[in-house]
mmCIF file of C-alpha atoms and ligand atoms in Angstrom:
data_model
loop_
_atom_site.group_PDB
_atom_site.id
_atom_site.type_symbol
_atom_site.label_atom_id
_atom_site.label_comp_id
_atom_site.label_asym_id
_atom_site.label_seq_id
_atom_site.Cartn_x
_atom_site.Cartn_y
_atom_site.Cartn_z
ATOM 1 C CA MET A 1 10.190 -15.179 11.906
ATOM 2 C CA ARG A 2 10.108 -17.855 13.680
ATOM 3 C CA PRO A 3 8.639 -21.141 12.292
ATOM 4 C CA LEU A 4 6.042 -22.709 14.790
ATOM 5 C CA THR A 5 8.106 -25.923 15.808
ATOM 6 C CA VAL A 6 5.823 -29.148 17.987
ATOM 7 C CA ILE A 7 7.776 -31.535 18.863
ATOM 8 C CA GLY A 8 6.233 -34.888 20.446
ATOM 9 C CA ASN A 9 8.114 -36.577 23.703
ATOM 10 C CA TRP A 10 6.888 -40.014 24.041
ATOM 11 C CA LYS A 11 8.921 -39.948 27.338
ATOM 12 C CA MET A 12 9.168 -43.732 28.520
ATOM 13 C CA ASN A 13 6.144 -45.027 26.058
ATOM 14 C CA GLY A 14 6.423 -47.101 22.480
ATOM 15 C CA SER A 15 7.022 -50.513 21.563
ATOM 16 C CA ILE A 16 8.210 -51.819 18.039
ATOM 17 C CA ALA A 17 4.494 -52.535 16.850
ATOM 18 C CA GLY A 18 2.737 -49.227 18.075
ATOM 19 C CA ASN A 19 5.631 -47.336 17.104
ATOM 20 C CA ALA A 20 4.901 -48.415 13.456
ATOM 21 C CA ILE A 21 1.293 -48.113 13.613
ATOM 22 C CA TRP A 22 1.951 -44.251 14.890
ATOM 23 C CA ILE A 23 4.494 -43.397 12.130
ATOM 24 C CA GLU A 24 2.434 -44.442 9.024
ATOM 25 C CA ALA A 25 -0.592 -42.837 10.694
ATOM 26 C CA VAL A 26 1.092 -39.817 11.333
ATOM 27 C CA CYS A 27 3.005 -39.627 8.313
ATOM 28 C CA SER A 28 0.596 -40.791 5.693
ATOM 29 C CA GLU A 29 -1.518 -37.641 7.088
ATOM 30 C CA MET A 30 1.326 -35.098 6.887
ATOM 31 C CA GLU A 31 2.643 -36.555 3.569
ATOM 32 C CA LYS A 32 -1.156 -35.034 2.351
ATOM 33 C CA GLY A 33 0.387 -31.551 3.420
ATOM 34 C CA MET A 34 0.599 -29.340 6.305
ATOM 35 C CA PRO A 35 0.439 -25.594 7.122
ATOM 36 C CA ALA A 36 3.646 -24.784 5.441
ATOM 37 C CA GLY A 37 6.339 -23.068 7.562
ATOM 38 C CA ARG A 38 6.460 -25.025 10.237
ATOM 39 C CA ARG A 39 8.755 -28.081 11.607
ATOM 40 C CA TYR A 40 7.811 -31.202 13.373
ATOM 41 C CA GLY A 41 9.500 -33.616 15.486
ATOM 42 C CA VAL A 42 9.273 -36.406 16.853
ATOM 43 C CA CYS A 43 11.418 -38.021 20.356
ATOM 44 C CA PRO A 44 11.146 -41.914 20.967
ATOM 45 C CA PRO A 45 12.713 -43.834 23.843
ATOM 46 C CA TYR A 46 16.379 -44.583 22.589
ATOM 47 C CA PRO A 47 16.158 -48.147 21.455
ATOM 48 C CA PHE A 48 13.180 -47.404 19.181
ATOM 49 C CA LEU A 49 15.227 -44.392 17.093
ATOM 50 C CA ALA A 50 16.533 -46.959 14.399
ATOM 51 C CA GLN A 51 13.376 -48.174 13.754
ATOM 52 C CA CYS A 52 11.088 -44.702 13.730
ATOM 53 C CA GLY A 53 14.411 -42.866 11.658
ATOM 54 C CA GLY A 54 13.818 -45.814 8.838
ATOM 55 C CA LEU A 55 10.312 -45.587 9.086
ATOM 56 C CA ILE A 56 10.052 -41.493 8.802
ATOM 57 C CA GLN A 57 12.898 -42.102 6.049
ATOM 58 C CA SER A 58 10.578 -44.404 3.958
ATOM 59 C CA CYS A 59 7.767 -41.701 3.780
ATOM 60 C CA SER A 60 10.489 -38.815 2.483
ATOM 61 C CA LEU A 61 7.383 -36.372 1.640
ATOM 62 C CA ALA A 62 6.391 -36.008 5.676
ATOM 63 C CA PRO A 63 7.937 -33.410 7.170
ATOM 64 C CA LEU A 64 8.958 -35.246 10.239
ATOM 65 C CA SER A 65 11.924 -35.128 11.997
ATOM 66 C CA LEU A 66 13.448 -37.436 14.400
ATOM 67 C CA GLY A 67 14.491 -36.454 18.052
ATOM 68 C CA ALA A 68 16.003 -37.887 21.311
ATOM 69 C CA GLN A 69 15.097 -37.578 24.541
ATOM 70 C CA ASP A 70 18.279 -36.726 26.585
ATOM 71 C CA VAL A 71 22.117 -36.991 25.378
ATOM 72 C CA SER A 72 25.134 -37.439 27.373
ATOM 73 C CA ALA A 73 27.621 -34.972 28.235
ATOM 74 C CA GLU A 74 30.596 -36.962 27.218
ATOM 75 C CA GLN A 75 32.088 -37.911 24.032
ATOM 76 C CA LEU A 76 32.713 -41.355 24.311
ATOM 77 C CA GLY A 77 33.928 -43.662 27.033
ATOM 78 C CA PRO A 78 33.646 -45.304 29.876
ATOM 79 C CA PHE A 79 30.020 -44.066 30.567
ATOM 80 C CA THR A 80 27.897 -47.149 30.912
ATOM 81 C CA GLY A 81 24.531 -46.805 30.000
ATOM 82 C CA GLU A 82 25.256 -43.414 28.490
ATOM 83 C CA VAL A 83 24.151 -41.930 24.745
ATOM 84 C CA SER A 84 26.554 -39.822 22.855
ATOM 85 C CA ALA A 85 25.472 -36.927 20.830
ATOM 86 C CA ALA A 86 27.496 -38.423 18.060
ATOM 87 C CA MET A 87 25.526 -41.995 18.337
ATOM 88 C CA LEU A 88 22.334 -39.798 17.871
ATOM 89 C CA SER A 89 23.622 -37.694 15.226
ATOM 90 C CA GLU A 90 24.352 -40.696 12.867
ATOM 91 C CA PHE A 91 20.960 -41.897 13.876
ATOM 92 C CA GLY A 92 19.389 -39.126 12.108
ATOM 93 C CA CYS A 93 18.215 -36.920 14.937
ATOM 94 C CA THR A 94 17.487 -33.903 14.360
ATOM 95 C CA TYR A 95 16.385 -32.307 17.388
ATOM 96 C CA VAL A 96 17.597 -33.847 21.442
ATOM 97 C CA LEU A 97 16.048 -32.445 24.176
ATOM 98 C CA VAL A 98 17.890 -31.457 27.272
ATOM 99 C CA GLY A 99 17.308 -31.161 30.930
ATOM 100 C CA HIS A 100 14.013 -32.014 31.002
ATOM 101 C CA SER A 101 12.346 -31.695 34.158
ATOM 102 C CA GLU A 102 12.095 -35.343 34.989
ATOM 103 C CA ARG A 103 15.554 -35.656 34.467
ATOM 104 C CA ARG A 104 16.363 -32.539 36.427
ATOM 105 C CA ASP A 105 14.705 -33.629 39.265
ATOM 106 C CA ARG A 106 15.230 -37.420 39.061
ATOM 107 C CA TYR A 107 18.434 -37.428 38.463
ATOM 108 C CA ASN A 108 19.604 -34.331 39.581
ATOM 109 C CA GLU A 109 20.885 -32.864 36.000
ATOM 110 C CA SER A 110 22.491 -29.109 37.072
ATOM 111 C CA ASP A 111 21.927 -26.168 34.424
ATOM 112 C CA GLN A 112 25.603 -26.507 34.420
ATOM 113 C CA LEU A 113 25.294 -30.616 33.087
ATOM 114 C CA VAL A 114 21.923 -29.420 30.727
ATOM 115 C CA ALA A 115 24.480 -26.771 29.540
ATOM 116 C CA GLU A 116 27.594 -29.065 28.263
ATOM 117 C CA LYS A 117 24.841 -31.488 26.811
ATOM 118 C CA ALA A 118 23.612 -28.352 24.948
ATOM 119 C CA LEU A 119 26.776 -27.728 24.101
ATOM 120 C CA GLN A 120 27.467 -31.775 22.804
ATOM 121 C CA VAL A 121 24.610 -31.775 20.761
ATOM 122 C CA LEU A 122 25.486 -27.685 18.697
ATOM 123 C CA ASP A 123 28.793 -29.368 18.405
ATOM 124 C CA HIS A 124 26.957 -32.681 16.208
ATOM 125 C CA GLY A 125 24.914 -30.163 14.158
ATOM 126 C CA MET A 126 21.761 -30.959 15.872
ATOM 127 C CA THR A 127 19.419 -28.671 17.592
ATOM 128 C CA PRO A 128 18.977 -29.197 21.243
ATOM 129 C CA ILE A 129 15.678 -28.255 23.095
ATOM 130 C CA ILE A 130 16.478 -26.961 26.522
ATOM 131 C CA CYS A 131 14.229 -27.561 29.044
ATOM 132 C CA VAL A 132 13.350 -25.079 32.181
ATOM 133 C CA GLY A 133 10.770 -24.700 34.056
ATOM 134 C CA GLU A 134 9.469 -23.833 37.586
ATOM 135 C CA THR A 135 7.587 -26.010 40.108
ATOM 136 C CA ALA A 136 4.590 -25.009 41.817
ATOM 137 C CA ASP A 137 5.537 -24.132 44.974
ATOM 138 C CA GLU A 138 8.404 -22.016 43.405
ATOM 139 C CA ARG A 139 5.164 -20.459 41.310
ATOM 140 C CA ASN A 140 2.817 -19.956 44.761
ATOM 141 C CA SER A 141 5.710 -18.330 46.600
ATOM 142 C CA GLY A 142 6.240 -15.811 43.750
ATOM 143 C CA ARG A 143 9.353 -17.110 42.342
ATOM 144 C CA ALA A 144 8.301 -18.326 38.876
ATOM 145 C CA VAL A 145 10.111 -15.568 37.388
ATOM 146 C CA GLU A 146 13.231 -15.810 39.290
ATOM 147 C CA VAL A 147 13.569 -19.518 39.040
ATOM 148 C CA VAL A 148 13.479 -19.501 35.057
ATOM 149 C CA ARG A 149 15.704 -16.564 34.746
ATOM 150 C CA GLY A 150 18.541 -18.552 37.190
ATOM 151 C CA GLN A 151 17.813 -21.451 34.786
ATOM 152 C CA VAL A 152 18.044 -19.299 31.056
ATOM 153 C CA ALA A 153 20.612 -17.290 32.847
ATOM 154 C CA LYS A 154 23.672 -20.292 33.539
ATOM 155 C CA GLN A 155 22.373 -21.273 29.727
ATOM 156 C CA VAL A 156 23.839 -17.740 27.970
ATOM 157 C CA ALA A 157 27.022 -17.911 30.193
ATOM 158 C CA ILE A 158 28.104 -21.388 28.761
ATOM 159 C CA LEU A 159 26.069 -20.983 25.305
ATOM 160 C CA GLN A 160 26.253 -17.314 24.204
ATOM 161 C CA ASP A 161 25.751 -16.818 20.887
ATOM 162 C CA ARG A 162 25.358 -20.733 20.378
ATOM 163 C CA LEU A 163 21.672 -19.899 21.622
ATOM 164 C CA ALA A 164 20.678 -18.934 18.349
ATOM 165 C CA ASP A 165 21.039 -22.326 17.206
ATOM 166 C CA SER A 166 19.236 -23.763 20.110
ATOM 167 C CA LEU A 167 15.424 -23.832 20.728
ATOM 168 C CA ILE A 168 14.140 -22.982 24.335
ATOM 169 C CA ALA A 169 11.007 -25.320 26.024
ATOM 170 C CA TYR A 170 9.409 -23.606 28.925
ATOM 171 C CA GLU A 171 7.504 -26.307 30.746
ATOM 172 C CA PRO A 172 6.193 -25.479 34.187
ATOM 173 C CA VAL A 173 6.578 -28.739 36.565
ATOM 174 C CA TRP A 174 3.306 -27.872 37.754
ATOM 175 C CA ALA A 175 1.617 -28.512 33.890
ATOM 176 C CA ILE A 176 3.395 -31.403 33.197
ATOM 177 C CA GLY A 177 1.113 -34.678 33.040
ATOM 178 C CA THR A 178 -1.330 -33.103 35.047
ATOM 179 C CA GLY A 179 -3.861 -31.683 33.082
ATOM 180 C CA LYS A 180 -3.562 -28.202 34.260
ATOM 181 C CA VAL A 181 -2.320 -26.089 31.418
ATOM 182 C CA ALA A 182 -1.144 -22.582 31.944
ATOM 183 C CA SER A 183 -3.046 -20.056 30.502
ATOM 184 C CA ALA A 184 -1.824 -18.546 27.488
ATOM 185 C CA GLN A 185 -0.831 -15.238 29.149
ATOM 186 C CA ILE A 186 0.538 -17.179 31.967
ATOM 187 C CA ALA A 187 2.866 -18.953 29.677
ATOM 188 C CA GLN A 188 2.981 -16.223 27.161
ATOM 189 C CA ASP A 189 4.176 -13.692 30.056
ATOM 190 C CA MET A 190 7.359 -16.242 31.140
ATOM 191 C CA HIS A 191 7.977 -16.336 27.389
ATOM 192 C CA ARG A 192 8.003 -12.811 27.221
ATOM 193 C CA GLU A 193 10.508 -12.860 30.028
ATOM 194 C CA ILE A 194 12.812 -14.968 28.537
ATOM 195 C CA ARG A 195 13.029 -13.546 25.157
ATOM 196 C CA LEU A 196 13.685 -9.962 27.241
ATOM 197 C CA GLN A 197 16.563 -12.090 29.480
ATOM 198 C CA LEU A 198 17.917 -13.205 25.794
ATOM 199 C CA ALA A 199 17.543 -9.297 24.682
ATOM 200 C CA GLU A 200 19.533 -8.267 27.628
ATOM 201 C CA PHE A 201 22.640 -10.666 26.051
ATOM 202 C CA ASP A 202 21.785 -10.187 22.751
ATOM 203 C CA ALA A 203 18.775 -8.682 21.052
ATOM 204 C CA ASP A 204 19.732 -10.711 17.311
ATOM 205 C CA VAL A 205 19.853 -13.886 19.456
ATOM 206 C CA ALA A 206 16.794 -13.421 21.406
ATOM 207 C CA SER A 207 14.597 -12.565 18.198
ATOM 208 C CA HIS A 208 15.719 -15.935 16.649
ATOM 209 C CA VAL A 209 15.483 -18.674 19.571
ATOM 210 C CA GLY A 210 12.234 -20.561 19.148
ATOM 211 C CA ILE A 211 10.627 -20.552 22.891
ATOM 212 C CA LEU A 212 8.479 -23.940 23.060
ATOM 213 C CA TYR A 213 5.536 -24.093 25.380
ATOM 214 C CA GLY A 214 5.376 -27.610 27.130
ATOM 215 C CA GLY A 215 2.730 -28.847 29.992
ATOM 216 C CA SER A 216 -0.638 -30.340 29.210
ATOM 217 C CA VAL A 217 -1.097 -29.255 25.259
ATOM 218 C CA LYS A 218 -4.038 -30.912 23.609
ATOM 219 C CA PRO A 219 -5.640 -30.277 20.566
ATOM 220 C CA ASP A 220 -8.110 -28.132 22.480
ATOM 221 C CA ASN A 221 -6.028 -25.399 24.221
ATOM 222 C CA ALA A 222 -3.170 -25.424 21.215
ATOM 223 C CA VAL A 223 -4.919 -22.835 19.199
ATOM 224 C CA GLU A 224 -4.710 -19.948 21.854
ATOM 225 C CA LEU A 225 -1.350 -20.961 22.895
ATOM 226 C CA PHE A 226 0.208 -20.785 19.689
ATOM 227 C CA ALA A 227 -1.682 -17.922 18.782
ATOM 228 C CA MET A 228 0.663 -15.715 21.393
ATOM 229 C CA PRO A 229 3.274 -13.531 20.000
ATOM 230 C CA ASP A 230 6.147 -15.475 21.934
ATOM 231 C CA ILE A 231 5.143 -19.259 21.596
ATOM 232 C CA ASP A 232 6.884 -20.398 18.931
ATOM 233 C CA GLY A 233 5.336 -24.048 19.001
ATOM 234 C CA GLY A 234 4.987 -26.873 21.569
ATOM 235 C CA LEU A 235 6.849 -29.479 23.291
ATOM 236 C CA ILE A 236 4.349 -32.363 23.721
ATOM 237 C CA GLY A 237 3.472 -35.288 26.162
ATOM 238 C CA GLY A 238 0.961 -37.388 26.531
ATOM 239 C CA ALA A 239 -1.168 -36.119 23.922
ATOM 240 C CA SER A 240 1.816 -37.128 21.369
ATOM 241 C CA LEU A 241 1.411 -40.641 22.091
ATOM 242 C CA ASP A 242 -2.170 -40.506 20.105
ATOM 243 C CA PRO A 243 -1.571 -39.607 16.532
ATOM 244 C CA GLN A 244 -4.641 -38.314 15.729
ATOM 245 C CA GLU A 245 -4.273 -35.800 18.690
ATOM 246 C CA PHE A 246 -0.523 -35.006 17.627
ATOM 247 C CA LEU A 247 -1.999 -34.325 14.117
ATOM 248 C CA ALA A 248 -4.433 -32.008 16.206
ATOM 249 C CA ILE A 249 -2.117 -30.140 17.473
ATOM 250 C CA CYS A 250 0.591 -29.986 14.712
ATOM 251 C CA ARG A 251 -2.236 -28.181 12.461
ATOM 252 C CA ALA A 252 -3.454 -25.936 15.182
HETATM 253 P P1 LIG B 1 2.442 -32.978 28.908
HETATM 254 O O1 LIG B 1 2.126 -33.485 27.432
HETATM 255 O O2 LIG B 1 1.831 -34.795 29.236
HETATM 256 O O3 LIG B 1 1.831 -32.859 29.617
HETATM 257 O O4 LIG B 1 4.143 -33.452 29.160
HETATM 258 C C1 LIG B 1 4.951 -32.181 28.968
HETATM 259 C C2 LIG B 1 6.297 -32.713 28.684
HETATM 260 O O5 LIG B 1 6.520 -32.608 29.459
HETATM 261 C C3 LIG B 1 7.164 -32.717 27.343
HETATM 262 O O6 LIG B 1 8.253 -32.627 27.285
#
């Protein structure tokens, strides 16, 4: 059985004072008890990892893990502005997002680079969350499956059976931050497609890899999405900034 996984991606939001309020609100509720067999994580911006990691550690009963939003594909050295997987591991990260569409689009990240980043994350004992998804134009021209298959194919080619220790997030670009959530059936169809593609490589890997949905997930649509057989949780942007909304999605 694949555990349901809910990850908050704060993107470039947060502040020292606001983070403390968020972690205290979420952890104190989580310590009262959460549905069994689920995993939860939050990905603050890099400068807040130490603060958020420390606060999460001090509420040891809350089942909340720390994650990062990106990582360098390099190990160490003259790469100004980059952050290595070894550093993220030292800060206690469990999850690392790679290939978010905002990075693919604005910083020209290729499938090759995304896979190299995922390898760094795996080499340091953390779980990469590999983001894939098509744009509105690609969907409207009937190429959604082809585009997502192309993105997944590169990950399969490079990561091979190490994919079993990864998560994939299907985030249609047209649904991110737009309020236009993919219908549960559209999301399920693409998740199924991704799982079938993984099965062409290895049936065991396909049955193990959690595939999360991301894009305008809110408390009122999470229940239907998470009930789908190939949707194994969510990657939550805007709604994860509000502790009560995030908790409601975690319980969905
Ligand atoms: P929204 O939930 O704000 O649409 O963002 C989704 C996302 O990009 C999570 O990584």
